CSV table of N, CA and C in Angstrom, one decimal:
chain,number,residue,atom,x,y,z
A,17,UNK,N,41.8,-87.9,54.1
A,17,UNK,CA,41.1,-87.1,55.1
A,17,UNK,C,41.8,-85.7,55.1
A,18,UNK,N,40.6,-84.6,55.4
A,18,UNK,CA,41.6,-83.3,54.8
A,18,UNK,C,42.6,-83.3,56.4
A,19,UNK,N,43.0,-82.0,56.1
A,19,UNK,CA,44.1,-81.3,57.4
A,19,UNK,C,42.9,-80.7,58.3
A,20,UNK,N,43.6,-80.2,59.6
A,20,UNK,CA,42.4,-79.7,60.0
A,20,UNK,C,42.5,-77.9,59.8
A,21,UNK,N,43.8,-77.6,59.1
A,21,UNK,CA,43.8,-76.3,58.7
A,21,UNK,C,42.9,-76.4,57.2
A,22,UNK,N,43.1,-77.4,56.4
A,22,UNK,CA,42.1,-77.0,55.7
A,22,UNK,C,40.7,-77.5,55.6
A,23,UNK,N,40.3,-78.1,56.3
A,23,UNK,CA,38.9,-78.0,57.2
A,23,UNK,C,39.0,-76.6,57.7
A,24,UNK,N,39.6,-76.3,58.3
A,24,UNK,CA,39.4,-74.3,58.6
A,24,UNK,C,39.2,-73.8,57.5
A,25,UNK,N,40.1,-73.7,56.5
A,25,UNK,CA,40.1,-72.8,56.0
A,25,UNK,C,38.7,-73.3,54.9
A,26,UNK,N,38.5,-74.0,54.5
A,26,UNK,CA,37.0,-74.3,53.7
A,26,UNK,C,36.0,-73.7,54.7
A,27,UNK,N,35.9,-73.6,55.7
A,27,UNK,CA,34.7,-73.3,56.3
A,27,UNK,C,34.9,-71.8,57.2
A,28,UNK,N,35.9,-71.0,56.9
A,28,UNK,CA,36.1,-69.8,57.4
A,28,UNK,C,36.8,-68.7,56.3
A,29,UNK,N,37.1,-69.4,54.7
A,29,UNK,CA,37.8,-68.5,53.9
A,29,UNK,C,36.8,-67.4,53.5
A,30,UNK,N,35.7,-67.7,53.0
A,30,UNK,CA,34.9,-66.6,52.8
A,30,UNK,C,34.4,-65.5,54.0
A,31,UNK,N,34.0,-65.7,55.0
A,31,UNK,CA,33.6,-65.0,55.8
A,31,UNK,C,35.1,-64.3,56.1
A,32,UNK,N,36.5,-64.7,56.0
A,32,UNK,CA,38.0,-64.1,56.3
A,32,UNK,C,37.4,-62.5,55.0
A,33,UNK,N,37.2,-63.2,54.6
A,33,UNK,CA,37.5,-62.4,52.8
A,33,UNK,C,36.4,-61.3,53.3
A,34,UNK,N,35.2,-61.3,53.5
A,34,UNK,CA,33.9,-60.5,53.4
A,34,UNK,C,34.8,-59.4,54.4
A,35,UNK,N,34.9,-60.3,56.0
A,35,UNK,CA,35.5,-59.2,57.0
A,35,UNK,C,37.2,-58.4,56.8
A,36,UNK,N,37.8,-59.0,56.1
A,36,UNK,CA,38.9,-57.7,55.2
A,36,UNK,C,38.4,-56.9,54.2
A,37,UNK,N,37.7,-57.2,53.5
A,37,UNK,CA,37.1,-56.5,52.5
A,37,UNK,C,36.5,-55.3,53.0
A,38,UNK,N,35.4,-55.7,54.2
A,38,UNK,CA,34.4,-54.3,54.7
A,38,UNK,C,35.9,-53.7,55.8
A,39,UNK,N,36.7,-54.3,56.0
A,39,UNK,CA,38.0,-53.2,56.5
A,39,UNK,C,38.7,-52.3,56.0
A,40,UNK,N,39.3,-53.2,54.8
A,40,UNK,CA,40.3,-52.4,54.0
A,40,UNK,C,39.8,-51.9,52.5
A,41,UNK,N,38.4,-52.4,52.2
A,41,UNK,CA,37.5,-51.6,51.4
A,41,UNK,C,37.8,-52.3,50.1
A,42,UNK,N,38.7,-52.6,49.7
A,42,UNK,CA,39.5,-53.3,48.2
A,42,UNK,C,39.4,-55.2,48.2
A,43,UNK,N,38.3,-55.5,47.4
A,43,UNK,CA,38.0,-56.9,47.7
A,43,UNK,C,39.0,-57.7,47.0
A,44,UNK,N,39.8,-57.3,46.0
A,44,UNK,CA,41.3,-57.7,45.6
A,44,UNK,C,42.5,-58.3,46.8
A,45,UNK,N,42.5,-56.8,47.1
A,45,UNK,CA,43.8,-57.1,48.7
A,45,UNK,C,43.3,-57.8,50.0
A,46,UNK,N,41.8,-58.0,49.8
A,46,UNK,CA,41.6,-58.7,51.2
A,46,UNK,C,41.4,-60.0,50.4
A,47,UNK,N,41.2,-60.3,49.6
A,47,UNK,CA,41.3,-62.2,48.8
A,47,UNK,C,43.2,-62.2,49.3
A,48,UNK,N,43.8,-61.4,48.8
A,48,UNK,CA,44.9,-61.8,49.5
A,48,UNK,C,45.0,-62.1,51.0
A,49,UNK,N,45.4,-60.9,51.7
A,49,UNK,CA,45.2,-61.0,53.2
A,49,UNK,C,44.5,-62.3,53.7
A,50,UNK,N,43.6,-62.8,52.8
A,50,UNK,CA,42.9,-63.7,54.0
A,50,UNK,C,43.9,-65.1,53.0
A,51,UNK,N,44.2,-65.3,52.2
A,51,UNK,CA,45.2,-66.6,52.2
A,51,UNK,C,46.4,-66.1,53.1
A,52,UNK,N,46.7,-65.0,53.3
A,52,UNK,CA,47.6,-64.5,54.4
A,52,UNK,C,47.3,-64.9,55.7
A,53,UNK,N,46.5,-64.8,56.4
A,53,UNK,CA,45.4,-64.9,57.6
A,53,UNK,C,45.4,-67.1,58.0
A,54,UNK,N,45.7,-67.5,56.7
A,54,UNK,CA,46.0,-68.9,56.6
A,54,UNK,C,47.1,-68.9,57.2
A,55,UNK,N,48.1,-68.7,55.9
A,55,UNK,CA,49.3,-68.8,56.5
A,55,UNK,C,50.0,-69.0,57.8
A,56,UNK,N,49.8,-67.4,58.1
A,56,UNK,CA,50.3,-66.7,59.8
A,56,UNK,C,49.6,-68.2,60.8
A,57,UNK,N,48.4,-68.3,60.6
A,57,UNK,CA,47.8,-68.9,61.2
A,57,UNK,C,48.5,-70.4,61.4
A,58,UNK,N,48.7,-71.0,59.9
A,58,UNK,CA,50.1,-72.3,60.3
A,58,UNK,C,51.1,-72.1,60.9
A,59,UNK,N,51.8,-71.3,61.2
A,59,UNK,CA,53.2,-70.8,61.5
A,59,UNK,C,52.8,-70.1,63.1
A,60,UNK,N,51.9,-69.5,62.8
A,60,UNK,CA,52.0,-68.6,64.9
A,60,UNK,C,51.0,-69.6,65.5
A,61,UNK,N,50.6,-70.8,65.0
A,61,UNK,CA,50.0,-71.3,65.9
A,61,UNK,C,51.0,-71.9,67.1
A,62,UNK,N,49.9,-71.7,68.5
A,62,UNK,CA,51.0,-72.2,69.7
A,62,UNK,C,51.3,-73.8,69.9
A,63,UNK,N,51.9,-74.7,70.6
A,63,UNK,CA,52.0,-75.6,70.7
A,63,UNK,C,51.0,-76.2,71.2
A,64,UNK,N,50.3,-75.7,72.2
A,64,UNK,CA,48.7,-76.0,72.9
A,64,UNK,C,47.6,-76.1,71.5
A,65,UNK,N,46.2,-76.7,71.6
A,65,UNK,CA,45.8,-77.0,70.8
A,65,UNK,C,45.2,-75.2,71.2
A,66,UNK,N,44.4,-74.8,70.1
A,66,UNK,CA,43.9,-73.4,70.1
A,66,UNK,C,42.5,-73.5,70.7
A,67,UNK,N,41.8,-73.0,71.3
A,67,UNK,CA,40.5,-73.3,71.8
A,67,UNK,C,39.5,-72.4,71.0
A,68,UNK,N,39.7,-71.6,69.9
A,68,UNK,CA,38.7,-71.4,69.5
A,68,UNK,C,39.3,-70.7,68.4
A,69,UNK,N,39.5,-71.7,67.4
A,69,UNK,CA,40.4,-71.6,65.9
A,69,UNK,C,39.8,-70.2,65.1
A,70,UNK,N,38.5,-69.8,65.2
A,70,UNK,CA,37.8,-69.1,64.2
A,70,UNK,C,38.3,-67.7,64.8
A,71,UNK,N,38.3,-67.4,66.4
A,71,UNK,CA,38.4,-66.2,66.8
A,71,UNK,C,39.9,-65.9,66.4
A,72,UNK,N,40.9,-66.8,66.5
A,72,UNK,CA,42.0,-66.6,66.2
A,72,UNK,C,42.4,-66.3,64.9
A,73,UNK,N,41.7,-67.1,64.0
A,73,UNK,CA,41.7,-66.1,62.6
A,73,UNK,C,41.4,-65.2,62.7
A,74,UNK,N,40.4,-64.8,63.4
A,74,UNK,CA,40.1,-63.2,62.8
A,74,UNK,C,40.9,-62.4,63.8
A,75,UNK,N,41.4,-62.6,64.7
A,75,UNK,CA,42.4,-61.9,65.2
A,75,UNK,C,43.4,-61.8,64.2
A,76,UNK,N,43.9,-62.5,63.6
A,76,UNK,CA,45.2,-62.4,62.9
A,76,UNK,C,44.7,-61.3,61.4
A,77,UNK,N,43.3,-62.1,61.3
A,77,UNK,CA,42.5,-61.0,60.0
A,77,UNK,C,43.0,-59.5,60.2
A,78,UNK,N,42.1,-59.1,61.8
A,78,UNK,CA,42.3,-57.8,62.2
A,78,UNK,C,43.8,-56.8,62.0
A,79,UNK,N,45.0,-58.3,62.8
A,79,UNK,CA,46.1,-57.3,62.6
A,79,UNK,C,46.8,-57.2,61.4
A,80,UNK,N,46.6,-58.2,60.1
A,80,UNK,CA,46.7,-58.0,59.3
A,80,UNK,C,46.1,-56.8,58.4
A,81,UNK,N,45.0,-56.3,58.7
A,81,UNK,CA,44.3,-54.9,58.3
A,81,UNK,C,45.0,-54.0,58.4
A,82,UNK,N,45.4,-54.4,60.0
A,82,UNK,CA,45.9,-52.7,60.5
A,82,UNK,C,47.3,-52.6,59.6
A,83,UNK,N,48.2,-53.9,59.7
A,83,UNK,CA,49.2,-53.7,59.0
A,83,UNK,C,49.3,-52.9,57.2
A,84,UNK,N,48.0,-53.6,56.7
A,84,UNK,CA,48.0,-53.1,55.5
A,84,UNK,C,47.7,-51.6,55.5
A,85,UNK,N,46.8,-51.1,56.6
A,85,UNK,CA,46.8,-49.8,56.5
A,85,UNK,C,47.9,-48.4,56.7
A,86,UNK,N,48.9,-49.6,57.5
A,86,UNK,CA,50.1,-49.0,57.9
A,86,UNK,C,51.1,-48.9,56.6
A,87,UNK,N,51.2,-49.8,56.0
A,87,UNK,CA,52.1,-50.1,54.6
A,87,UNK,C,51.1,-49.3,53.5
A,88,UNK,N,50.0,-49.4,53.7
A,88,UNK,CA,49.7,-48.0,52.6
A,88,UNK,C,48.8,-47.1,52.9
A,89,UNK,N,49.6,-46.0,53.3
A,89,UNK,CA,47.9,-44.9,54.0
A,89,UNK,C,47.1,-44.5,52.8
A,90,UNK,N,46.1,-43.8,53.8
A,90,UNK,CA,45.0,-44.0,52.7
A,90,UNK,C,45.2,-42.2,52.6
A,91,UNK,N,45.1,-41.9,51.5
A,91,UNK,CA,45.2,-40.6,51.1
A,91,UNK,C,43.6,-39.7,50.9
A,92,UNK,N,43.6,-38.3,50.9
A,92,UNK,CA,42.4,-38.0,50.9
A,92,UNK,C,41.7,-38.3,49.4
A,93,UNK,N,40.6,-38.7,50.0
A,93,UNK,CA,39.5,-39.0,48.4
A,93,UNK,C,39.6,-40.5,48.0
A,94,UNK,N,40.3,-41.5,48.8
A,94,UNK,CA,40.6,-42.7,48.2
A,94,UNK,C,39.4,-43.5,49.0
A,95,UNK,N,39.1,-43.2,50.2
A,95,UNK,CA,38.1,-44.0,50.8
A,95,UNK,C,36.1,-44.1,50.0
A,96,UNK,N,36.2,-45.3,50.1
A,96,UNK,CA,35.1,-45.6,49.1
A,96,UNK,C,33.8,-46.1,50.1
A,97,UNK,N,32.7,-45.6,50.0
A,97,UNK,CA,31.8,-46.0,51.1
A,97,UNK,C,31.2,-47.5,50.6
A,98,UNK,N,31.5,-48.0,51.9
A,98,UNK,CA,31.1,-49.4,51.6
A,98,UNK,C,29.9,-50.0,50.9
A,99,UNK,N,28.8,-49.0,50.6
A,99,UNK,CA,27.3,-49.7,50.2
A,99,UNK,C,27.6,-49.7,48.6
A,100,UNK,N,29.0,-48.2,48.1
A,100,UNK,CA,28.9,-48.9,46.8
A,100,UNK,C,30.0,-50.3,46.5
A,101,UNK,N,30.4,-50.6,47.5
A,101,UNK,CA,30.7,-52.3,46.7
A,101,UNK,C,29.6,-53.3,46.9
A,102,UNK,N,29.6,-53.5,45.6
A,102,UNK,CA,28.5,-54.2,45.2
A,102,UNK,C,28.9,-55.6,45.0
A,103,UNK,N,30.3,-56.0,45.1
A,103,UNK,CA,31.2,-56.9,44.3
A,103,UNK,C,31.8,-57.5,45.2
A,104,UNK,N,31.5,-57.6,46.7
A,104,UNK,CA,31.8,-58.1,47.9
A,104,UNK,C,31.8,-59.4,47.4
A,105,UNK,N,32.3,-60.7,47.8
A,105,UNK,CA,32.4,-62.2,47.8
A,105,UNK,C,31.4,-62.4,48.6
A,106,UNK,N,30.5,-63.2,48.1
A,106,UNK,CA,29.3,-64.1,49.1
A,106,UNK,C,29.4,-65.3,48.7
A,107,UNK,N,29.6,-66.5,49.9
A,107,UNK,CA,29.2,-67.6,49.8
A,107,UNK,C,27.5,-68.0,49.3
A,108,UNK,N,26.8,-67.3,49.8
A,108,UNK,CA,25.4,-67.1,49.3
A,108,UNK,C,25.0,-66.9,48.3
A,109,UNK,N,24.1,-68.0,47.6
A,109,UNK,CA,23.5,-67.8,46.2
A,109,UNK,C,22.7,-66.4,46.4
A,110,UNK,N,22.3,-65.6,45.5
A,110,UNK,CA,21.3,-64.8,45.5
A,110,UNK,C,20.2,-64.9,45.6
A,111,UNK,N,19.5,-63.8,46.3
A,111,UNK,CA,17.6,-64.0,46.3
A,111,UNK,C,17.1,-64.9,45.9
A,112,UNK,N,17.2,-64.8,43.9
A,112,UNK,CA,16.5,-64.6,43.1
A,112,UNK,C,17.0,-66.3,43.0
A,113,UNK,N,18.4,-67.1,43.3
A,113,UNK,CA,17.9,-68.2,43.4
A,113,UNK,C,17.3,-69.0,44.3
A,114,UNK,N,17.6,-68.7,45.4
A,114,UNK,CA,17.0,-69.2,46.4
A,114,UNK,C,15.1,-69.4,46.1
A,115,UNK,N,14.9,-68.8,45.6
A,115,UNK,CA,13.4,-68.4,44.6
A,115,UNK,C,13.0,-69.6,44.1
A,116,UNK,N,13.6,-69.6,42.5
A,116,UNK,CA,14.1,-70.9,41.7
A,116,UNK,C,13.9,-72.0,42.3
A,117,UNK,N,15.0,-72.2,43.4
A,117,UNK,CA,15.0,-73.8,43.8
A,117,UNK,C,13.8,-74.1,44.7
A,118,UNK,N,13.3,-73.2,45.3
A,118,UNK,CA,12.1,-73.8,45.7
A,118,UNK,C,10.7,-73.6,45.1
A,119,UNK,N,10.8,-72.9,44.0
A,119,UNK,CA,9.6,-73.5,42.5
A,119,UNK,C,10.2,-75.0,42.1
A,120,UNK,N,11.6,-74.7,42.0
A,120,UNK,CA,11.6,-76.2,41.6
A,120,UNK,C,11.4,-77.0,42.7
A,121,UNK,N,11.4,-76.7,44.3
A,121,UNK,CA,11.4,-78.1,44.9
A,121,UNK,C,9.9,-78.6,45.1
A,122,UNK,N,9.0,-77.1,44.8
A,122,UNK,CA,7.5,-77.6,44.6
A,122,UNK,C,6.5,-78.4,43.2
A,123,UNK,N,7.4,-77.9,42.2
A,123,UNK,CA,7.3,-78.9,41.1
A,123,UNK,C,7.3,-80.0,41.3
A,124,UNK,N,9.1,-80.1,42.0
A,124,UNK,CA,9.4,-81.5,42.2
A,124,UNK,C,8.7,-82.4,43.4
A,125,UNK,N,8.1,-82.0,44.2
A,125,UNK,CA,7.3,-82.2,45.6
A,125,UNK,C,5.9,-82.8,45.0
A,126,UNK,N,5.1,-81.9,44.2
A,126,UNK,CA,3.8,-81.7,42.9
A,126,UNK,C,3.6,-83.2,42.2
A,127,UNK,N,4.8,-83.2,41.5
A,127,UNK,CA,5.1,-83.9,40.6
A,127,UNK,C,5.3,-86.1,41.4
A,128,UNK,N,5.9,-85.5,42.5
A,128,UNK,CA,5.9,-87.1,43.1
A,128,UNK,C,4.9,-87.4,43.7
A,129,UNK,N,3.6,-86.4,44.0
A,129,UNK,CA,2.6,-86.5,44.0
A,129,UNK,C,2.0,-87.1,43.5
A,130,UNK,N,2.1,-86.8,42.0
A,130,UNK,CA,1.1,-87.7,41.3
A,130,UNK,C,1.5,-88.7,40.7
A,131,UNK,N,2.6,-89.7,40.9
A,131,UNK,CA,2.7,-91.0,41.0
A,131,UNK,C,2.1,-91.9,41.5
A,132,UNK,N,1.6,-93.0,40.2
A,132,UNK,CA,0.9,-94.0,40.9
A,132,UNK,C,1.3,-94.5,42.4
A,133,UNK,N,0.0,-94.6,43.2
A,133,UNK,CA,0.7,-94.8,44.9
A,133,UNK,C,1.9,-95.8,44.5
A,134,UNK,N,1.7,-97.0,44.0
A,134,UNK,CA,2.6,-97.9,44.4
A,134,UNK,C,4.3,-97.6,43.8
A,135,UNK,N,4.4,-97.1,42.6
A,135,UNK,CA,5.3,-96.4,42.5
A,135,UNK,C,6.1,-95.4,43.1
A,136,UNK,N,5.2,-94.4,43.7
A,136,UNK,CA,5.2,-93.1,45.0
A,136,UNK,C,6.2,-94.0,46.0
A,137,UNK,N,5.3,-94.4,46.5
A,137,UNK,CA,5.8,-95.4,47.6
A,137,UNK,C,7.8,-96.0,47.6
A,138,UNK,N,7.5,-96.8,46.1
A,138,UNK,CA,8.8,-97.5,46.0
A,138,UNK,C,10.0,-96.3,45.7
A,139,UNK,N,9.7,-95.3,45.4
A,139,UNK,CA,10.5,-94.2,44.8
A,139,UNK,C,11.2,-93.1,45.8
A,140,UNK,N,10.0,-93.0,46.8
A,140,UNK,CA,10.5,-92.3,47.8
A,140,UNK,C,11.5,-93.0,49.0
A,141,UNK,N,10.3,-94.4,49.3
A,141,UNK,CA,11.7,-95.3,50.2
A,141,UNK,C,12.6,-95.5,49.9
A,142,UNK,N,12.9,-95.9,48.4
A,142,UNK,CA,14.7,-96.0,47.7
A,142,UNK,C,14.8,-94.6,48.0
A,143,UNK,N,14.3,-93.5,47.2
A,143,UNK,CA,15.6,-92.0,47.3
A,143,UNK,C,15.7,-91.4,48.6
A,144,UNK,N,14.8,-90.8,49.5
A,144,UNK,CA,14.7,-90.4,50.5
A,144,UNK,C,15.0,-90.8,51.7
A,145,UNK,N,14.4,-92.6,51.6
A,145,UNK,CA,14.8,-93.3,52.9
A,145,UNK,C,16.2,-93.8,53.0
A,146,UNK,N,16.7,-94.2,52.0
A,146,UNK,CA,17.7,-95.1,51.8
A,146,UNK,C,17.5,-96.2,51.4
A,147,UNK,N,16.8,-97.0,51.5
A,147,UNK,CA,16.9,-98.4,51.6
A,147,UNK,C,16.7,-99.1,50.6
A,148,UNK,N,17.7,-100.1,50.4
A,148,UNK,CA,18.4,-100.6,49.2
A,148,UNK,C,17.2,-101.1,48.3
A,149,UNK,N,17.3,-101.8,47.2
A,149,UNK,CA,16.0,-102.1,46.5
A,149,UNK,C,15.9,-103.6,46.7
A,150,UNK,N,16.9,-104.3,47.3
A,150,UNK,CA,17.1,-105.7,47.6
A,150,UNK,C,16.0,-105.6,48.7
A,151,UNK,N,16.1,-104.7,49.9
A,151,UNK,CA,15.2,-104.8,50.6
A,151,UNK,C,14.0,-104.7,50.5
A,152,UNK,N,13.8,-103.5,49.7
A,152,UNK,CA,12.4,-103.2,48.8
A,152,UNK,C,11.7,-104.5,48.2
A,153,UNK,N,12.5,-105.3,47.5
A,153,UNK,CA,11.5,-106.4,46.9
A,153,UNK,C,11.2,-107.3,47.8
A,154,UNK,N,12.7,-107.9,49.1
A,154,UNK,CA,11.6,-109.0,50.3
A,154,UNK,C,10.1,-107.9,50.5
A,155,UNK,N,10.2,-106.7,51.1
A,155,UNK,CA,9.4,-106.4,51.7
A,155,UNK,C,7.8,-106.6,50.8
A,156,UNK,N,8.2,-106.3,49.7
A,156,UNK,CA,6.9,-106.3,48.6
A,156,UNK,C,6.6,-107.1,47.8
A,157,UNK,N,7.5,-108.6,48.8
A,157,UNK,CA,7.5,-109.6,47.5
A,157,UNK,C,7.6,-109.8,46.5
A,158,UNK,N,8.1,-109.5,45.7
A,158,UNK,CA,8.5,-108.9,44.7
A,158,UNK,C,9.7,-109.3,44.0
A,159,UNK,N,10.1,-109.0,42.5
A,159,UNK,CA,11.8,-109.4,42.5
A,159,UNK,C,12.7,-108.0,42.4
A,160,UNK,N,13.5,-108.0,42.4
A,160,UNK,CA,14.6,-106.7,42.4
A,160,UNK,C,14.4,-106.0,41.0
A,161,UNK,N,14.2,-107.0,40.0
A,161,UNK,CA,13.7,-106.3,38.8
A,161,UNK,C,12.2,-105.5,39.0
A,162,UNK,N,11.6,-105.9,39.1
A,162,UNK,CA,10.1,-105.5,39.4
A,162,UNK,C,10.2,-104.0,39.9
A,163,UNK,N,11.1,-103.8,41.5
A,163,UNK,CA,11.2,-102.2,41.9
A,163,UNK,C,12.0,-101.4,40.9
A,164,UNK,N,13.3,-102.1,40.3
A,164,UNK,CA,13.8,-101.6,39.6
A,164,UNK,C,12.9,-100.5,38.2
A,165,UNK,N,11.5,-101.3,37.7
A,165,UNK,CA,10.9,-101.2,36.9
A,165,UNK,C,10.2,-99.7,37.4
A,166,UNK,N,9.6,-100.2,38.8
A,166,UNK,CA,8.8,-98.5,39.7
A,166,UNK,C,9.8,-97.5,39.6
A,167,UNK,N,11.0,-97.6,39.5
A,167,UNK,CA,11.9,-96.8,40.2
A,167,UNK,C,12.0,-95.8,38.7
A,168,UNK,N,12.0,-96.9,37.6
A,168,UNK,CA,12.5,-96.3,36.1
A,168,UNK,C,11.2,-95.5,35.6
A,169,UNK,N,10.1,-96.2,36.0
A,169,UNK,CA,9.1,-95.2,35.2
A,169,UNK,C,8.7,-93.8,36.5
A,170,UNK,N,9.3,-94.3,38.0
A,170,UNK,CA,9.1,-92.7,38.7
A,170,UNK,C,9.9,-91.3,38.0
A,171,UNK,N,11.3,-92.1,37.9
A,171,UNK,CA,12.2,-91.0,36.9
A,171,UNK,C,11.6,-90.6,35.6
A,172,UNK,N,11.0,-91.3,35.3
A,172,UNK,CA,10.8,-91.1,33.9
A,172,UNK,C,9.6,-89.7,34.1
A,173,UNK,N,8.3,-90.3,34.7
A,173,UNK,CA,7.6,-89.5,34.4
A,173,UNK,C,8.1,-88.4,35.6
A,174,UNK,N,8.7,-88.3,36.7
A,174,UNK,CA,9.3,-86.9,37.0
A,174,UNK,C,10.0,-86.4,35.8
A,175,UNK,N,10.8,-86.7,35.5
A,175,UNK,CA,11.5,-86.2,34.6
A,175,UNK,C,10.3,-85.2,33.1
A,176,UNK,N,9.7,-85.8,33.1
A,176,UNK,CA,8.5,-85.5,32.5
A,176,UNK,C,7.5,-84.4,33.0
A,177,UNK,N,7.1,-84.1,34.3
A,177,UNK,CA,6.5,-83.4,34.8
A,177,UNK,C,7.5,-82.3,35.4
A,178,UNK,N,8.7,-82.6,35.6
A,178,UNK,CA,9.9,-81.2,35.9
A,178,UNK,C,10.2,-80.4,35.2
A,179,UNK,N,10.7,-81.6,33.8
A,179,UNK,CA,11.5,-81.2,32.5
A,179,UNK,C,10.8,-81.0,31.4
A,180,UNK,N,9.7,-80.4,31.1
A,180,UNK,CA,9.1,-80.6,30.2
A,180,UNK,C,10.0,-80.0,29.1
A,181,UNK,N,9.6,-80.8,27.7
A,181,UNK,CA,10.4,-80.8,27.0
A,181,UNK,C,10.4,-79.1,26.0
């Protein structure tokens, strides 16, 4: 089981990184700062449990900023306007896949469509519902080989209608 600091930090490292970045402008020094932002964060935490972990990182984010700005001023002409970083860290796939996966989830949507019903049927209750194929055969009378058989030719011909060759 993870820690619960790194349960934090998996689910708040990137958004640490984006908000030092649009601070201190250099997406280099803020990938640091924010494993920094961890750190502080093991070490200054209080003995009480913290009531709201995320605000507390970015507090520590923030005075970590200021400090870097203090250890290196910014001299004239060095500030860079934020729209040209283009190269900011995003947990977010881009547009253009977000796009993609749902051509493919309507292929793939299309395509289980046109499985014979009885196939349709056994393919979607095993993947979607859960339920085991042991159950599948009491329910359809059936032997465990038999769904096993619907199950091989649903892949097959998905696989066929997705992947064309």
């Amino acid at each position: 089981m993870a820690s619960a600091i790194t349960c934090l930090y998996i689910e708040h490292i990137g958004e640490i990184r984006r908000f030092l970045a649009r601070r201190i402008c250099c997406v280099e020094a803020a990938a640091e700062l924010a494993h920094e932002v961890f750190i502080r964060y093991m070490f200054a935490a209080p003995a009480s449990p913290i009531e709201n972990p995320r605000a507390f990182l970015f507090r520590i984010a923030g005075h970590l900023a200021t400090d870097h700005f203090r250890a290196n001023p910014v001299k004239a002409g060095q500030w860079v306007d934020i729209a040209e970083c283009t190269e900011l860290a995003s947990d977010y796939p881009a547009p253009e896949r977000f796009a993609m996966a749902r051509q493919e989830l309507d292929r793939l949507r299309r395509a289980i469509e046109e499985l014979p019903p009885k196939c349709r049927e056994v393919f979607i209750r095993h993947k979607f519902d859960g339920i085991p194929q042991a159950t599948l055969a009491r329910e359809y009378r059936v032997t465990v080989n038999a769904i096993e058989k619907h199950l091989v030719r649903a892949l097959v011909l998905l696989r066929l209608r997705v992947m064309p060759a």
